[in-house]
Coordinates of C-alpha atoms and ligand atoms in Angstrom, one line a residue:
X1 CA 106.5 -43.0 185.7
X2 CA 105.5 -46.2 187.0
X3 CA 108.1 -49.2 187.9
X4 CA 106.7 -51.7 185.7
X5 CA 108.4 -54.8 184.5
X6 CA 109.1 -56.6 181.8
X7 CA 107.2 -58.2 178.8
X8 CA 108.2 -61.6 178.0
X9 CA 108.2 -62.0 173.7
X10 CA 108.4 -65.7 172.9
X11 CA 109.6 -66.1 169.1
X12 CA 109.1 -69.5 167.5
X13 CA 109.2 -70.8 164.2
X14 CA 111.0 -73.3 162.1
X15 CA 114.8 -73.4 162.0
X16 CA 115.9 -71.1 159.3
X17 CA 112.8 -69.0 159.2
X18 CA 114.6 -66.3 159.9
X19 CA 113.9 -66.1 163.5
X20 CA 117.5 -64.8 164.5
X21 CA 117.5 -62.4 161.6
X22 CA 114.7 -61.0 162.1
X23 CA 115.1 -60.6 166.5
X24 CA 119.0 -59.2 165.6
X25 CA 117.3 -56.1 163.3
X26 CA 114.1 -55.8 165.6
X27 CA 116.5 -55.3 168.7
X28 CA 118.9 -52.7 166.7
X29 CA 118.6 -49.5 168.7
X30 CA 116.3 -50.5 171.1
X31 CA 117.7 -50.6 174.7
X32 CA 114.3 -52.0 176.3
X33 CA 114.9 -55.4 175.0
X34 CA 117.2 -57.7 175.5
X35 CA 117.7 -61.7 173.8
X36 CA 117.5 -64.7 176.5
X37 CA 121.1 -67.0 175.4
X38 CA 119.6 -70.6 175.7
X39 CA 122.0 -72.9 177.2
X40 CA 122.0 -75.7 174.2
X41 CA 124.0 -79.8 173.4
X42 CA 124.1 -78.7 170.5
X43 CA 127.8 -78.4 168.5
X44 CA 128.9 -74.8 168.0
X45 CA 128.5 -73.7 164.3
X46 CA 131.0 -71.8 162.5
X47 CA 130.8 -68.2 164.3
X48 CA 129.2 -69.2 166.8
X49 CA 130.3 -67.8 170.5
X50 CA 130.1 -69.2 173.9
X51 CA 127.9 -67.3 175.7
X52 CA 126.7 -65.4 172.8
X53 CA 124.5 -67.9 170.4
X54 CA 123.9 -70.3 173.0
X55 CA 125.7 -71.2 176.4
X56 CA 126.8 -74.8 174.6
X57 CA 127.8 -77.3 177.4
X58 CA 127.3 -81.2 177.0
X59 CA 124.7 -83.6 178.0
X60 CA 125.6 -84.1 182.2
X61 CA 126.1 -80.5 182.5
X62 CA 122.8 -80.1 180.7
X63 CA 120.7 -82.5 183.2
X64 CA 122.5 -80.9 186.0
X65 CA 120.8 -77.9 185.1
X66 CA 117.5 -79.5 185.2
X67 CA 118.0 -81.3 188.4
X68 CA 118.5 -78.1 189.7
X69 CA 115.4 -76.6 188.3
X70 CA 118.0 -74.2 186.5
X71 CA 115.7 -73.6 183.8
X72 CA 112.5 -71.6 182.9
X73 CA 111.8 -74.7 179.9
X74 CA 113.4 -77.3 178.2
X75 CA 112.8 -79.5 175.1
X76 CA 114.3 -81.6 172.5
X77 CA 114.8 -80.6 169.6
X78 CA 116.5 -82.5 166.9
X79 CA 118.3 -84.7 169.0
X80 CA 119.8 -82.2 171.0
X81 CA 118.5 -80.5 174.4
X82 CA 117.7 -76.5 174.3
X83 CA 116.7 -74.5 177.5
X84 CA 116.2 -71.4 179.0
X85 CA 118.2 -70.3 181.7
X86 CA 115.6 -68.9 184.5
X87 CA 117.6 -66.4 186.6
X88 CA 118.5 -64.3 184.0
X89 CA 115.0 -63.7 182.6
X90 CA 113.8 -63.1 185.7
X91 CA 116.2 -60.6 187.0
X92 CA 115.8 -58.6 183.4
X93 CA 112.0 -58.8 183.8
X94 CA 112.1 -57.0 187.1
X95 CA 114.1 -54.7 185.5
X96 CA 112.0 -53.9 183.5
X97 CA 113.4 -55.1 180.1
X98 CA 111.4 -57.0 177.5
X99 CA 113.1 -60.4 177.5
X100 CA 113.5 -62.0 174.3
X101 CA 113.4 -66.1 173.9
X102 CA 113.8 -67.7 170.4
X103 CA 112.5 -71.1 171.5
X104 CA 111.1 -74.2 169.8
X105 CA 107.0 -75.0 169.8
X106 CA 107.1 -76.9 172.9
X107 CA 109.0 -75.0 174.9
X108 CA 106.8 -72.0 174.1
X109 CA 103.9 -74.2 175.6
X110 CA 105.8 -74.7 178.9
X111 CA 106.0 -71.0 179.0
X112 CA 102.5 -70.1 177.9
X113 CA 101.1 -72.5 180.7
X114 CA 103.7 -71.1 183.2
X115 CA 103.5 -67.4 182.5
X116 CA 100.4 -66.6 180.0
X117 CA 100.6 -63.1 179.9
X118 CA 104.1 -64.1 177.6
X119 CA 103.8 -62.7 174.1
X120 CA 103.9 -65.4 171.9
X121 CA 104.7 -64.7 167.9
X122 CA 105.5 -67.2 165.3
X123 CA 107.7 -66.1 162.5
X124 CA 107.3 -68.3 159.5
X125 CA 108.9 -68.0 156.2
X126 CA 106.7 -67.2 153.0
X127 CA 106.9 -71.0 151.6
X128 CA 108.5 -74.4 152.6
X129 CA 110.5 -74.0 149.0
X130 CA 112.1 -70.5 150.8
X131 CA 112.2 -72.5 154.1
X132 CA 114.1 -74.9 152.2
X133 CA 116.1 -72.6 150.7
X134 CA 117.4 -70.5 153.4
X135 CA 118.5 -73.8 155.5
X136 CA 120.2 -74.4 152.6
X137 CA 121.9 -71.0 151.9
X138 CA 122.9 -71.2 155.7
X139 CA 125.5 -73.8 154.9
X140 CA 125.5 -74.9 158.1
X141 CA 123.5 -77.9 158.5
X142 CA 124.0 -81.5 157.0
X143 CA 121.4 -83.0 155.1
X144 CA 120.1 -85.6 157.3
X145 CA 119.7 -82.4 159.2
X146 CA 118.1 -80.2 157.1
X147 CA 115.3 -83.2 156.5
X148 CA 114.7 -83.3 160.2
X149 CA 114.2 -79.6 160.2
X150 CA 112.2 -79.4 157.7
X151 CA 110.6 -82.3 158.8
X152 CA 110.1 -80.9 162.3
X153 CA 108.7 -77.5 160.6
X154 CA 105.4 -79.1 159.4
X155 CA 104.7 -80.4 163.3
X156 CA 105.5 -76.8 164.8
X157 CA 103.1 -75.5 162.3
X158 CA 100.1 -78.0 163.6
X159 CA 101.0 -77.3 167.2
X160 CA 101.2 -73.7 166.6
X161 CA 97.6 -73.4 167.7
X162 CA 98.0 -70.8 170.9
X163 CA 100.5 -68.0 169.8
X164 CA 99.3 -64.0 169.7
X165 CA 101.0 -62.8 166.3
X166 CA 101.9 -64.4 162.7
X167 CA 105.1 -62.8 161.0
X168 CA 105.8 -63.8 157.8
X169 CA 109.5 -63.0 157.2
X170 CA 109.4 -62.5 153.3
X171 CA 111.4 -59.2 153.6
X172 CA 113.4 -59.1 156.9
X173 CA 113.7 -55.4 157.1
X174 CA 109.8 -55.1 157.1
X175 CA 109.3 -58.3 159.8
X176 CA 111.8 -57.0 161.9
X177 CA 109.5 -53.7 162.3
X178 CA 106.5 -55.4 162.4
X179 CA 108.0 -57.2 165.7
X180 CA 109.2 -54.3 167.0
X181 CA 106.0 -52.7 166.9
X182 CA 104.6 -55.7 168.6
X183 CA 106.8 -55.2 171.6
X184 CA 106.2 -50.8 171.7
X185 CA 102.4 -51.9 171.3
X186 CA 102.0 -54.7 174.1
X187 CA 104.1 -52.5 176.4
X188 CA 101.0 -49.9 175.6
X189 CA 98.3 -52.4 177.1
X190 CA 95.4 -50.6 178.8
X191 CA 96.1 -53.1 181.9
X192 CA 99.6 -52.3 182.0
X193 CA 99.3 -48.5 181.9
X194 CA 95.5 -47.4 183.4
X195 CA 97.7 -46.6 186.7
X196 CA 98.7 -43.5 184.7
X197 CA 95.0 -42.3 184.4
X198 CA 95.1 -42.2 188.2
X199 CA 98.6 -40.6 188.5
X200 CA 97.2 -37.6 186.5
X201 CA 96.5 -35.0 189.2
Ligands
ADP301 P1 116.6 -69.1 162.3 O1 117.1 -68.3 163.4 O2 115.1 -69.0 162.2 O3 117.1 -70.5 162.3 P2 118.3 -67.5 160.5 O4 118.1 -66.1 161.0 O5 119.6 -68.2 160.9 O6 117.1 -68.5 160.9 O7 118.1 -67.4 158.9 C1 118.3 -68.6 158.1 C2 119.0 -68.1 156.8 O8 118.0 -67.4 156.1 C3 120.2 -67.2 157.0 O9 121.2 -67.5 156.0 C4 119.6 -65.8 156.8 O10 120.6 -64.9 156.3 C5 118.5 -66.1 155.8 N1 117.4 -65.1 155.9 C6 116.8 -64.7 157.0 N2 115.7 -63.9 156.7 C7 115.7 -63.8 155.4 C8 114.8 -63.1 154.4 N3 113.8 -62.3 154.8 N4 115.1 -63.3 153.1 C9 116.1 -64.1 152.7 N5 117.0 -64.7 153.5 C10 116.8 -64.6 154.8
5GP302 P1 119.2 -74.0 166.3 O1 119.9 -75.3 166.5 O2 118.8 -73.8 164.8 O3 119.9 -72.8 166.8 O4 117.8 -74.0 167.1 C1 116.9 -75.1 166.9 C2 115.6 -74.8 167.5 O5 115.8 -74.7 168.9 C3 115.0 -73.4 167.1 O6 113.6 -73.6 166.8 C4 115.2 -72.6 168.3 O7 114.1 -71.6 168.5 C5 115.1 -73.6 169.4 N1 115.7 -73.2 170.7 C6 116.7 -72.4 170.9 N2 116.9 -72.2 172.2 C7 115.9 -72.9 172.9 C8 115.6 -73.0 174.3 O8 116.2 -72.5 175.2 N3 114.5 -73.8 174.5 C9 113.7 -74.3 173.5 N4 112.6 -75.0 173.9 N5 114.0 -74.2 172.2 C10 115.1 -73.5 171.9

């Protein structure tokens, strides 16, 4: 076969959509992707693991990173900083592993713009009541927060103009599959695969 490399999937939607859910059950038993650990301001929440959620470091360590052009993209979210670390995305795409990055709306956009053959699905959940709901259920947020979220979730859907796919993650089992069979079917492309119809004889 071919070496080929990686697809990039970017996953977006509002916080407590589902997105991590939904990426953890899509992933299960698949060793051709792998999940991009932002490095975040952000406060650890309950369970959550250095290096495993998020590389969580504070705000100079954070603009170091960007001074050094450490990262793929970068935004605000909330009132805290989120970015993508660049080396290891790079060095999984020539791999040839799909890269995962659960990113924020403008964040996305820096990617699109910097590497537009990216993937781009938004996962959105079934109503703003569930949406609601689930940030809720989570426990982990304040309220202020969970205003600002929610808040924040009626913007990402306006700007939400450019991405490929729509999941809506009603039942989690069945969004997880449908991502998955986003990722088998893009790595399927005719441009990524018409060497084969030369490789024949
Ligand atoms: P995100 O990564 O988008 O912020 P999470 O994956 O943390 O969202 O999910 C937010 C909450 O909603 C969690 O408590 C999770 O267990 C729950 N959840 C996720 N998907 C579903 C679903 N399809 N139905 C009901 N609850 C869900
Ligand atoms: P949370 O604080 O709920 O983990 O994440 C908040 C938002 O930040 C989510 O929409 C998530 O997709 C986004 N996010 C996480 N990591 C990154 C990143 O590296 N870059 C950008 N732009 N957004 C991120």
């Amino acid at each position: 076969m071919a070496e080929k490399r990686g697809r990039l999937i970017v996953i977006s939607g509002p916080s407590g959509a589902g997105k991590s859910t939904v990426v953890c059950k899509a992933i299960e038993g698949r060793d051709d992707i792998c999940f991009s650990v932002s490095a975040t301001t952000r406060k650890p929440r309950p369970g959550e693991i250095d290096g495993r959620e998020y590389f969580f470091v504070d705000l100079d360590k954070f603009r170091d990173m960007v001074d050094n052009d450490e990262f793929l993209e970068h935004a605000v979210y909330v009132a805290n900083s989120y970015g993508t670390p660049r080396a290891y995305v790079e060095k999984r795409l020539s791999e040839g592993m799909n890269v995962i990055l659960d990113i924020e709306v403008q964040g996305a956009l820096q990617v699109h713009e910097k590497m537009p053959d990216a993937v781009k699905v938004f996962i959105m959940p079934p109503s703003m009541q569930e949406l609601e709901r689930r940030l809720r259920g989570r426990g982990t947020d304040s309220e202020r927060k969970i205003e600002a979220r929610l808040f924040r979730a009626r913007e990402e859907y306006e700007l939400a103009t450019f991405y490929d796919y729509i999941i809506v993650n009603d039942d989690a089992d069945t969004a997880a599959a449908e991502l998955s069979a986003i990722i088998t079917a893009e790595n399927c492309k005719y441009e990524l695969r018409k060497n084969f119809l030369n490789e024949v004889n």
